[in-house]
Amino acid sequence: MAGFDKRVNSYAEAMAGLSDGMTVIAGGFGLCGIPENLIAEIKRVGARDLTVVSNNCGVDGFGLGVLLEDRQIRKMIASYVGENALFEKQLLSGELEVELTPQGTLAEKMRAGGAGIPAFFTATGVGTPVAEGKETRQFNGRDYLMETAIVGDFAIVKGWKADWYGNVIYRHTAQNFNPLAAAAGKITVVEVEEIVAPGELEPTQIHTPGIYVDRVILGQFEKRIEQRTVRC
Amino acid sequence: MALSREQMAQRVARELQDGFYVNLGIGIPTLVANYVPEGMEVMLQSENGLLGMGAFPTEDTIDADMINAGKQTVTARTGASIFSSAESFAMIRGGHIDLTVLGAFEVDVAGNIASWMVPGKLVKGMGGAMDLVAGAENIIVTMTHASKNGESKLLERCSLPLTGAGCIKRVLTDLAYLEISDGAFILKERAPGVSVEEIIEKTAGKLIVPDHVPEMQFA
């Protein structure tokens, strides 16, 4: 019981405490490495007015796209949202607010959030619409924008394997934003394909140390492919 | 004749060097991977967190957890590494990528690039393009020289919102290879059978035409 054992047995337990108006950071790139069951649980719970931070917003009917169906997302912070007709409709009707953020800046905002750094300077976006309203400073003769960190009330993460203590390993390019999201959540929930006993994961191979993780749950995954391309 | 997409990729591939780490954007830039010269080794970076992108998988080896930045299923080559998005953009922003190739809507004589947003049309997002142009020293933009309506995309000043300011030095279009320096495009090469006059006519920004402009050669 308890100690460092982060395992929970139901998705309801995994997302307990989620409420209206919260900020949720989600790992994933496109549909690769998305916490698909945790997203589905947010839909089931029905929390509204959410700010969702994720590189993309899923597709119609899958991934974060399902949270648009009942208008649960008030604001989306993402780098690319082009794969989703419902997103487009809600954006044009003004029901949904979007803050487009360069991909590297988005990654660093999450990383900074998890690392206790409130803001950082980057050359990305200088001279573009992204720079509007942001402080600019010169270092070594070049202009840089100040970008602020993001911390989530919840971070939802998809891992490959985790142990009871919440140490996580990601599989291939399903890593993407997941370790950054994991560190940036006040409550971090990780769903994985396999849970193993402590000691079974090689310590030097851990991507996300358990200190960042609050809850671990075992899931079944569809792993939908967005662009199926094969060698001819 | 204007260059085909394949010829544009072939021409860009001549800028590759053995041992280069290269980021290729979506579209024509992706095709560059097909023309890496024999005996040369380059490592392709995909900004979703893969250095050493390989060929597309076979039906048997397709894996939903193995994609590139275009969200296509891919493989990793021997010697590849896989990492987080923060690590990926540390490489990009930190200037560790030897060559970046990407498309654009417009480029101007100041080296500004516009590639992500057309006001009045739906804005889908900049993805990693702003980080790529801000971080790379060596960038080649590939695009058609003029729009379908014949309007030049090589301008005195970009009309669309920028992706990056003052960061582009080289442009390959379907008509010409140009460099940007001291507030002008410099015509370096022309596509086979394309006249200098046509390039002058289709370049809205200040263009410097040297006495001799060699024609690109293709096998």
Short mmCIF file of C-alpha atoms in Angstrom, two decimals:
data_model
loop_
_atom_site.label_atom_id
_atom_site.label_comp_id
_atom_site.label_asym_id
_atom_site.label_seq_id
_atom_site.Cartn_x
_atom_site.Cartn_y
_atom_site.Cartn_z
CA MET A 1 0.00 0.00 0.00
CA ALA A 2 0.98 3.55 -0.87
CA GLY A 3 4.58 4.62 -0.40
CA PHE A 4 5.85 5.10 -3.93
CA ASP A 5 3.23 2.84 -5.49
CA LYS A 6 1.51 5.10 -8.05
CA ARG A 7 -0.73 2.48 -9.61
CA VAL A 8 -4.44 3.15 -9.94
CA ASN A 9 -7.02 0.64 -11.17
CA SER A 10 -9.58 2.73 -13.00
CA TYR A 11 -9.62 5.67 -15.38
CA ALA A 12 -12.05 7.41 -13.02
CA GLU A 13 -9.36 7.25 -10.32
CA ALA A 14 -6.69 8.27 -12.81
CA MET A 15 -8.46 11.56 -13.62
CA ALA A 16 -9.98 12.20 -10.17
CA GLY A 17 -9.86 15.89 -9.30
CA LEU A 18 -10.25 17.21 -12.83
CA SER A 19 -12.67 20.11 -12.86
CA ASP A 20 -14.00 22.88 -15.06
CA GLY A 21 -11.58 25.60 -16.13
CA MET A 22 -8.41 23.59 -15.54
CA THR A 23 -5.32 23.55 -17.76
CA VAL A 24 -4.48 20.12 -19.14
CA ILE A 25 -1.15 19.41 -20.86
CA ALA A 26 -1.22 16.39 -23.17
CA GLY A 27 1.70 14.52 -24.68
CA GLY A 28 1.71 13.28 -28.26
CA PHE A 29 2.58 14.42 -31.78
CA GLY A 30 -0.26 14.07 -34.26
CA LEU A 31 -1.86 10.81 -33.12
CA CYS A 32 1.49 9.27 -32.16
CA GLY A 33 1.98 8.74 -28.43
CA ILE A 34 -1.28 10.34 -27.36
CA PRO A 35 -2.90 9.35 -24.04
CA GLU A 36 -6.00 8.19 -25.86
CA ASN A 37 -7.84 6.62 -22.91
CA LEU A 38 -7.15 9.52 -20.57
CA ILE A 39 -8.57 11.85 -23.22
CA ALA A 40 -11.62 9.60 -23.51
CA GLU A 41 -11.99 9.77 -19.72
CA ILE A 42 -11.97 13.59 -19.83
CA LYS A 43 -14.82 13.33 -22.33
CA ARG A 44 -16.69 10.92 -20.04
CA VAL A 45 -16.22 13.13 -16.98
CA GLY A 46 -17.40 16.13 -19.01
CA ALA A 47 -15.11 18.81 -17.52
CA ARG A 48 -15.59 22.06 -19.44
CA ASP A 49 -13.85 25.36 -20.18
CA LEU A 50 -10.55 23.55 -20.34
CA THR A 51 -7.32 25.05 -21.59
CA VAL A 52 -5.59 22.24 -23.44
CA VAL A 53 -1.89 22.40 -24.25
CA SER A 54 -0.73 19.94 -26.88
CA ASN A 55 1.18 20.11 -30.16
CA ASN A 56 -1.99 19.19 -32.10
CA CYS A 57 -5.69 18.74 -31.39
CA GLY A 58 -6.23 15.21 -32.68
CA VAL A 59 -8.58 14.50 -35.58
CA ASP A 60 -12.36 14.41 -35.88
CA GLY A 61 -13.55 11.63 -33.59
CA PHE A 62 -10.17 10.58 -32.16
CA GLY A 63 -7.60 11.94 -29.74
CA LEU A 64 -8.19 15.46 -28.43
CA GLY A 65 -10.70 15.92 -31.26
CA VAL A 66 -13.32 14.11 -29.13
CA LEU A 67 -13.20 16.91 -26.53
CA LEU A 68 -14.45 19.34 -29.17
CA GLU A 69 -17.65 17.33 -29.68
CA ASP A 70 -19.17 18.55 -26.40
CA ARG A 71 -17.29 21.87 -26.52
CA GLN A 72 -15.11 21.01 -23.52
CA ILE A 73 -12.11 23.00 -24.75
CA ARG A 74 -12.24 26.77 -24.33
CA LYS A 75 -8.66 27.45 -25.35
CA MET A 76 -6.13 25.40 -27.28
CA ILE A 77 -2.39 26.07 -27.15
CA ALA A 78 -0.78 24.20 -30.06
CA SER A 79 1.66 24.54 -32.95
CA TYR A 80 -0.46 22.97 -35.69
CA VAL A 81 -4.19 22.32 -35.78
CA GLY A 82 -4.88 21.60 -39.43
CA GLU A 83 -6.26 18.05 -39.25
CA ASN A 84 -9.64 18.73 -37.75
CA ALA A 85 -12.86 20.08 -39.36
CA LEU A 86 -14.73 20.54 -36.06
CA PHE A 87 -11.80 22.54 -34.71
CA GLU A 88 -12.01 24.84 -37.73
CA LYS A 89 -15.77 25.31 -37.27
CA GLN A 90 -15.53 26.19 -33.56
CA LEU A 91 -12.58 28.49 -34.19
CA LEU A 92 -14.42 30.41 -36.91
CA SER A 93 -17.58 30.67 -34.77
CA GLY A 94 -15.56 32.06 -31.86
CA GLU A 95 -16.45 29.20 -29.47
CA LEU A 96 -12.83 28.16 -29.31
CA GLU A 97 -9.77 30.28 -28.72
CA VAL A 98 -6.41 29.20 -30.12
CA GLU A 99 -2.90 30.31 -29.21
CA LEU A 100 -0.60 29.13 -31.99
CA THR A 101 2.88 28.60 -30.61
CA PRO A 102 6.01 27.55 -32.50
CA GLN A 103 6.68 23.89 -31.86
CA GLY A 104 10.09 24.34 -30.27
CA THR A 105 8.80 27.17 -28.11
CA LEU A 106 5.87 24.99 -27.01
CA ALA A 107 8.25 22.19 -26.05
CA GLU A 108 10.47 24.60 -24.13
CA LYS A 109 7.49 26.23 -22.37
CA MET A 110 6.56 22.80 -21.02
CA ARG A 111 10.16 21.94 -20.17
CA ALA A 112 10.58 25.26 -18.35
CA GLY A 113 7.28 24.70 -16.51
CA GLY A 114 8.50 21.39 -15.17
CA ALA A 115 11.96 22.72 -14.38
CA GLY A 116 10.86 25.75 -12.35
CA ILE A 117 12.00 28.31 -14.88
CA PRO A 118 9.26 30.97 -15.26
CA ALA A 119 10.39 32.33 -18.63
CA PHE A 120 13.13 32.09 -21.24
CA PHE A 121 14.40 33.95 -24.30
CA THR A 122 14.32 32.54 -27.83
CA ALA A 123 15.04 33.91 -31.30
CA THR A 124 12.12 31.90 -32.65
CA GLY A 125 9.31 34.19 -33.79
CA VAL A 126 11.22 37.49 -33.74
CA GLY A 127 9.75 39.77 -36.43
CA THR A 128 6.63 37.60 -36.80
CA PRO A 129 3.07 37.80 -35.40
CA VAL A 130 4.24 35.54 -32.55
CA ALA A 131 6.30 38.44 -31.18
CA GLU A 132 3.30 40.75 -30.72
CA GLY A 133 2.99 41.94 -27.12
CA LYS A 134 6.10 40.09 -25.97
CA GLU A 135 9.19 41.56 -24.34
CA THR A 136 12.24 41.56 -26.61
CA ARG A 137 15.83 41.73 -25.43
CA GLN A 138 19.17 41.75 -27.20
CA PHE A 139 21.89 39.26 -26.36
CA ASN A 140 25.17 39.37 -28.28
CA GLY A 141 23.59 41.68 -30.85
CA ARG A 142 20.61 39.48 -31.67
CA ASP A 143 16.95 40.00 -30.69
CA TYR A 144 15.19 37.39 -28.57
CA LEU A 145 11.58 37.08 -27.36
CA MET A 146 10.64 36.34 -23.80
CA GLU A 147 8.36 33.31 -23.62
CA THR A 148 6.74 32.16 -20.38
CA ALA A 149 6.55 28.65 -18.97
CA ILE A 150 3.42 26.49 -18.89
CA VAL A 151 2.35 24.43 -15.90
CA GLY A 152 -0.72 22.19 -16.10
CA ASP A 153 -3.26 21.42 -13.38
CA PHE A 154 -3.10 18.00 -15.01
CA ALA A 155 -0.61 16.45 -17.38
CA ILE A 156 -1.78 13.39 -19.31
CA VAL A 157 0.95 11.21 -20.72
CA LYS A 158 1.28 8.03 -22.80
CA GLY A 159 4.24 5.79 -21.94
CA TRP A 160 5.31 2.36 -23.07
CA LYS A 161 6.39 0.76 -19.80
CA ALA A 162 6.25 2.03 -16.25
CA ASP A 163 7.02 0.51 -12.90
CA TRP A 164 4.87 0.93 -9.79
CA TYR A 165 6.98 3.90 -8.77
CA GLY A 166 6.08 5.83 -11.92
CA ASN A 167 9.41 5.51 -13.70
CA VAL A 168 8.49 5.63 -17.41
CA ILE A 169 10.04 4.53 -20.70
CA TYR A 170 8.59 5.69 -24.02
CA ARG A 171 8.63 3.73 -27.23
CA HIS A 172 10.25 5.14 -30.43
CA THR A 173 8.90 8.50 -31.60
CA ALA A 174 5.89 8.14 -29.29
CA GLN A 175 8.19 9.92 -26.82
CA ASN A 176 7.84 13.41 -28.42
CA PHE A 177 6.19 15.83 -25.94
CA ASN A 178 5.37 13.17 -23.34
CA PRO A 179 8.36 13.55 -20.96
CA LEU A 180 7.96 17.35 -21.08
CA ALA A 181 4.26 17.12 -20.28
CA ALA A 182 5.00 14.64 -17.48
CA ALA A 183 7.27 17.09 -15.66
CA ALA A 184 4.93 20.07 -16.15
CA GLY A 185 1.80 18.73 -14.45
CA LYS A 186 0.73 19.50 -10.88
CA ILE A 187 -0.97 16.12 -11.15
CA THR A 188 0.67 13.87 -13.74
CA VAL A 189 -1.13 10.79 -14.96
CA VAL A 190 0.65 8.26 -17.15
CA GLU A 191 -1.08 5.47 -19.04
CA VAL A 192 1.12 2.68 -20.33
CA GLU A 193 1.08 -0.58 -22.25
CA GLU A 194 2.85 -2.52 -19.51
CA ILE A 195 3.39 -2.06 -15.78
CA VAL A 196 6.34 -3.88 -14.26
CA ALA A 197 7.66 -4.33 -10.74
CA PRO A 198 10.28 -1.86 -9.47
CA GLY A 199 13.74 -3.04 -10.48
CA GLU A 200 12.67 -4.47 -13.81
CA LEU A 201 13.39 -1.27 -15.73
CA GLU A 202 17.06 -0.48 -16.25
CA PRO A 203 17.66 2.76 -14.25
CA THR A 204 19.88 4.28 -16.93
CA GLN A 205 17.16 3.81 -19.55
CA ILE A 206 14.36 5.66 -17.70
CA HIS A 207 13.06 8.67 -19.64
CA THR A 208 10.73 10.08 -16.96
CA PRO A 209 11.81 9.50 -13.36
CA GLY A 210 8.94 8.63 -11.03
CA ILE A 211 9.26 11.85 -9.02
CA TYR A 212 7.25 13.62 -11.74
CA VAL A 213 4.48 11.04 -11.84
CA ASP A 214 1.46 10.85 -9.52
CA ARG A 215 -0.65 8.10 -11.05
CA VAL A 216 0.05 5.17 -13.39
CA ILE A 217 -2.61 3.14 -15.15
CA LEU A 218 -2.49 0.19 -17.52
CA GLY A 219 -4.33 0.80 -20.80
CA GLN A 220 -5.33 -0.75 -24.10
CA PHE A 221 -4.45 1.34 -27.11
CA GLU A 222 -5.81 1.66 -30.63
CA LYS A 223 -2.70 3.58 -31.84
CA ARG A 224 -4.35 5.00 -34.93
CA ILE A 225 -1.99 5.90 -37.81
CA GLU A 226 -2.50 9.28 -39.46
CA GLN A 227 -0.42 8.84 -42.63
CA ARG A 228 0.16 5.21 -43.48
CA THR A 229 3.15 5.27 -45.83
CA VAL A 230 5.00 2.17 -47.04
CA ARG A 231 7.90 1.42 -49.35
CA CYS A 232 6.81 0.40 -52.84
CA MET B 1 11.57 24.51 -69.17
CA ALA B 2 10.81 25.06 -65.54
CA LEU B 3 12.26 22.44 -63.22
CA SER B 4 10.08 19.54 -62.15
CA ARG B 5 9.71 18.82 -58.43
CA GLU B 6 12.18 15.96 -58.85
CA GLN B 7 14.71 18.21 -60.57
CA MET B 8 14.37 20.79 -57.80
CA ALA B 9 15.10 18.05 -55.27
CA GLN B 10 18.08 16.90 -57.37
CA ARG B 11 19.48 20.42 -57.49
CA VAL B 12 19.11 20.90 -53.73
CA ALA B 13 20.79 17.54 -53.15
CA ARG B 14 23.98 18.98 -54.70
CA GLU B 15 24.27 21.19 -51.63
CA LEU B 16 24.53 18.15 -49.35
CA GLN B 17 27.92 17.27 -47.92
CA ASP B 18 29.19 14.05 -46.43
CA GLY B 19 28.46 14.01 -42.71
CA PHE B 20 25.68 16.62 -42.82
CA TYR B 21 22.76 16.57 -40.38
CA VAL B 22 19.80 17.77 -42.46
CA ASN B 23 16.20 18.75 -41.74
CA LEU B 24 13.86 18.44 -44.72
CA GLY B 25 10.44 20.11 -44.70
CA ILE B 26 7.23 18.74 -46.18
CA GLY B 27 6.76 18.63 -49.99
CA ILE B 28 9.66 19.12 -52.40
CA PRO B 29 12.23 19.18 -49.56
CA THR B 30 11.23 15.62 -48.60
CA LEU B 31 12.15 14.44 -52.11
CA VAL B 32 15.76 15.56 -51.56
CA ALA B 33 16.30 12.35 -49.55
CA ASN B 34 15.93 10.38 -52.81
CA TYR B 35 18.95 12.11 -54.37
CA VAL B 36 21.67 11.78 -51.75
CA PRO B 37 24.78 11.15 -53.88
CA GLU B 38 26.25 7.65 -53.92
CA GLY B 39 28.86 7.11 -51.22
CA MET B 40 27.75 10.15 -49.21
CA GLU B 41 26.32 9.79 -45.74
CA VAL B 42 23.77 12.26 -44.37
CA MET B 43 21.59 11.99 -41.28
CA LEU B 44 18.02 13.27 -41.62
CA GLN B 45 16.47 14.98 -38.61
CA SER B 46 12.73 14.92 -38.10
CA GLU B 47 11.61 17.49 -35.55
CA ASN B 48 9.18 15.20 -33.74
CA GLY B 49 12.29 13.62 -32.22
CA LEU B 50 14.19 11.42 -34.67
CA LEU B 51 17.75 11.86 -35.91
CA GLY B 52 18.53 9.29 -38.60
CA MET B 53 15.25 8.87 -40.42
CA GLY B 54 15.24 5.86 -42.73
CA ALA B 55 13.02 4.72 -45.59
CA PHE B 56 9.29 4.11 -45.33
CA PRO B 57 8.52 0.76 -43.68
CA THR B 58 7.18 -2.32 -45.43
CA GLU B 59 3.64 -3.51 -44.62
CA ASP B 60 5.23 -5.98 -42.17
CA THR B 61 7.34 -3.45 -40.29
CA ILE B 62 4.86 -0.55 -40.11
CA ASP B 63 4.71 0.81 -36.56
CA ALA B 64 2.33 3.47 -35.23
CA ASP B 65 5.03 4.59 -32.77
CA MET B 66 7.50 5.36 -35.55
CA ILE B 67 6.59 8.48 -37.54
CA ASN B 68 8.23 11.57 -39.02
CA ALA B 69 7.27 15.24 -38.65
CA GLY B 70 4.84 14.86 -41.57
CA LYS B 71 3.11 12.17 -39.47
CA GLN B 72 4.08 9.51 -42.02
CA THR B 73 5.16 6.09 -40.85
CA VAL B 74 8.94 5.74 -41.25
CA THR B 75 11.86 3.65 -40.06
CA ALA B 76 15.04 4.59 -38.23
CA ARG B 77 18.35 3.98 -39.99
CA THR B 78 21.39 2.38 -38.41
CA GLY B 79 22.92 4.83 -35.95
CA ALA B 80 19.67 6.73 -35.40
CA SER B 81 18.67 8.30 -32.10
CA ILE B 82 15.23 9.16 -30.73
CA PHE B 83 14.49 11.83 -28.15
CA SER B 84 11.94 14.33 -26.81
CA SER B 85 10.61 17.38 -28.62
CA ALA B 86 12.62 19.67 -26.31
CA GLU B 87 15.84 17.85 -27.22
CA SER B 88 14.87 17.98 -30.89
CA PHE B 89 14.42 21.74 -30.85
CA ALA B 90 17.56 22.22 -28.79
CA MET B 91 19.38 20.75 -31.80
CA ILE B 92 17.48 23.03 -34.17
CA ARG B 93 17.57 26.25 -32.14
CA GLY B 94 21.11 25.61 -31.03
CA GLY B 95 22.36 25.69 -34.62
CA HIS B 96 23.43 22.05 -34.76
CA ILE B 97 21.62 21.25 -38.03
CA ASP B 98 23.97 21.64 -41.01
CA LEU B 99 21.28 22.22 -43.64
CA THR B 100 17.57 23.00 -43.50
CA VAL B 101 15.39 22.81 -46.61
CA LEU B 102 11.86 24.15 -46.49
CA GLY B 103 9.08 25.57 -48.66
CA ALA B 104 7.64 29.09 -48.57
CA PHE B 105 4.91 31.35 -49.95
CA GLU B 106 7.21 34.37 -50.29
CA VAL B 107 10.82 35.41 -49.77
CA ASP B 108 12.19 38.95 -49.95
CA VAL B 109 15.47 40.76 -50.59
CA ALA B 110 16.01 41.22 -46.83
CA GLY B 111 16.01 37.46 -46.33
CA ASN B 112 12.56 37.46 -44.77
CA ILE B 113 10.38 34.39 -45.28
CA ALA B 114 6.58 33.97 -45.14
CA SER B 115 5.40 30.38 -45.16
CA TRP B 116 2.62 29.77 -42.66
CA MET B 117 -0.23 32.23 -42.75
CA VAL B 118 -2.46 33.81 -45.37
CA PRO B 119 -4.73 36.38 -43.68
CA GLY B 120 -8.40 35.69 -44.38
CA LYS B 121 -7.72 32.00 -44.87
CA LEU B 122 -7.78 29.55 -41.99
CA VAL B 123 -4.51 29.53 -40.10
CA LYS B 124 -3.42 26.01 -39.27
CA GLY B 125 -0.23 26.85 -37.45
CA MET B 126 3.50 27.25 -37.93
CA GLY B 127 4.53 23.85 -36.58
CA GLY B 128 8.31 23.86 -36.29
CA ALA B 129 9.03 26.24 -39.18
CA MET B 130 9.72 29.33 -37.06
CA ASP B 131 12.22 27.44 -34.91
CA LEU B 132 13.90 25.98 -37.98
CA VAL B 133 14.44 29.31 -39.72
CA ALA B 134 15.53 31.03 -36.49
CA GLY B 135 18.03 28.33 -35.60
CA ALA B 136 19.66 27.37 -38.87
CA GLU B 137 22.62 29.13 -40.43
CA ASN B 138 22.31 27.22 -43.69
CA ILE B 139 18.80 27.24 -45.17
CA ILE B 140 17.57 26.60 -48.70
CA VAL B 141 14.03 27.65 -49.55
CA THR B 142 12.32 25.73 -52.34
CA MET B 143 9.25 27.15 -54.05
CA THR B 144 7.83 28.06 -57.43
CA HIS B 145 9.15 31.37 -58.74
CA ALA B 146 5.65 32.79 -59.31
CA SER B 147 2.13 31.90 -58.19
CA LYS B 148 -0.36 30.21 -60.50
CA ASN B 149 -1.63 33.69 -61.41
CA GLY B 150 1.90 34.66 -62.43
CA GLU B 151 2.61 36.84 -59.40
CA SER B 152 6.22 36.81 -58.25
CA LYS B 153 7.04 35.19 -54.92
CA LEU B 154 10.47 36.84 -54.81
CA LEU B 155 9.61 40.26 -53.46
CA GLU B 156 11.07 43.55 -52.35
CA ARG B 157 9.17 43.04 -49.09
CA CYS B 158 7.05 40.03 -48.05
CA SER B 159 3.34 40.86 -48.03
CA LEU B 160 2.30 37.95 -45.78
CA PRO B 161 3.01 37.60 -42.04
CA LEU B 162 6.57 36.38 -41.56
CA THR B 163 7.88 33.02 -40.40
CA GLY B 164 11.29 34.54 -39.78
CA ALA B 165 13.13 37.81 -40.38
CA GLY B 166 16.45 38.17 -42.19
CA CYS B 167 17.26 34.47 -42.09
CA ILE B 168 17.17 33.30 -45.74
CA LYS B 169 20.25 33.46 -47.95
CA ARG B 170 19.48 30.87 -50.65
CA VAL B 171 16.40 30.14 -52.76
CA LEU B 172 15.81 27.47 -55.37
CA THR B 173 12.76 28.03 -57.55
CA ASP B 174 11.52 26.11 -60.57
CA LEU B 175 13.27 28.73 -62.72
CA ALA B 176 16.46 29.66 -60.91
CA TYR B 177 18.89 29.29 -58.05
CA LEU B 178 19.44 32.60 -56.30
CA GLU B 179 21.33 33.95 -53.32
CA ILE B 180 20.25 36.87 -51.15
CA SER B 181 22.88 39.42 -50.21
CA ASP B 182 22.98 43.15 -49.44
CA GLY B 183 19.29 43.70 -50.12
CA ALA B 184 19.06 41.93 -53.47
CA PHE B 185 18.56 38.56 -55.09
CA ILE B 186 21.62 37.45 -57.03
CA LEU B 187 20.87 35.17 -59.96
CA LYS B 188 23.36 32.30 -59.75
CA GLU B 189 21.92 29.62 -62.08
CA ARG B 190 18.93 29.24 -64.37
CA ALA B 191 16.83 26.19 -65.20
CA PRO B 192 17.62 24.54 -68.55
CA GLY B 193 16.03 26.49 -71.37
CA VAL B 194 14.80 29.30 -69.11
CA SER B 195 15.95 32.73 -70.24
CA VAL B 196 17.41 35.40 -67.99
CA GLU B 197 14.65 37.70 -69.33
CA GLU B 198 11.91 35.42 -68.02
CA ILE B 199 13.55 35.33 -64.58
CA ILE B 200 13.89 39.12 -64.55
CA GLU B 201 10.23 39.45 -65.52
CA LYS B 202 9.08 37.10 -62.75
CA THR B 203 11.25 38.54 -59.97
CA ALA B 204 9.58 41.49 -58.23
CA GLY B 205 12.38 42.20 -55.75
CA LYS B 206 15.71 43.79 -56.72
CA LEU B 207 17.64 41.30 -58.83
CA ILE B 208 21.33 41.37 -59.69
CA VAL B 209 22.16 39.49 -62.89
CA PRO B 210 25.84 38.66 -63.38
CA ASP B 211 27.31 38.69 -66.90
CA HIS B 212 27.27 34.94 -67.08
CA VAL B 213 24.41 32.89 -65.58
CA PRO B 214 25.12 29.18 -66.05
CA GLU B 215 22.35 26.77 -66.93
CA MET B 216 21.73 23.92 -64.46
CA GLN B 217 22.77 20.53 -65.78
CA PHE B 218 20.76 17.38 -65.17
CA ALA B 219 21.74 13.85 -66.12
#
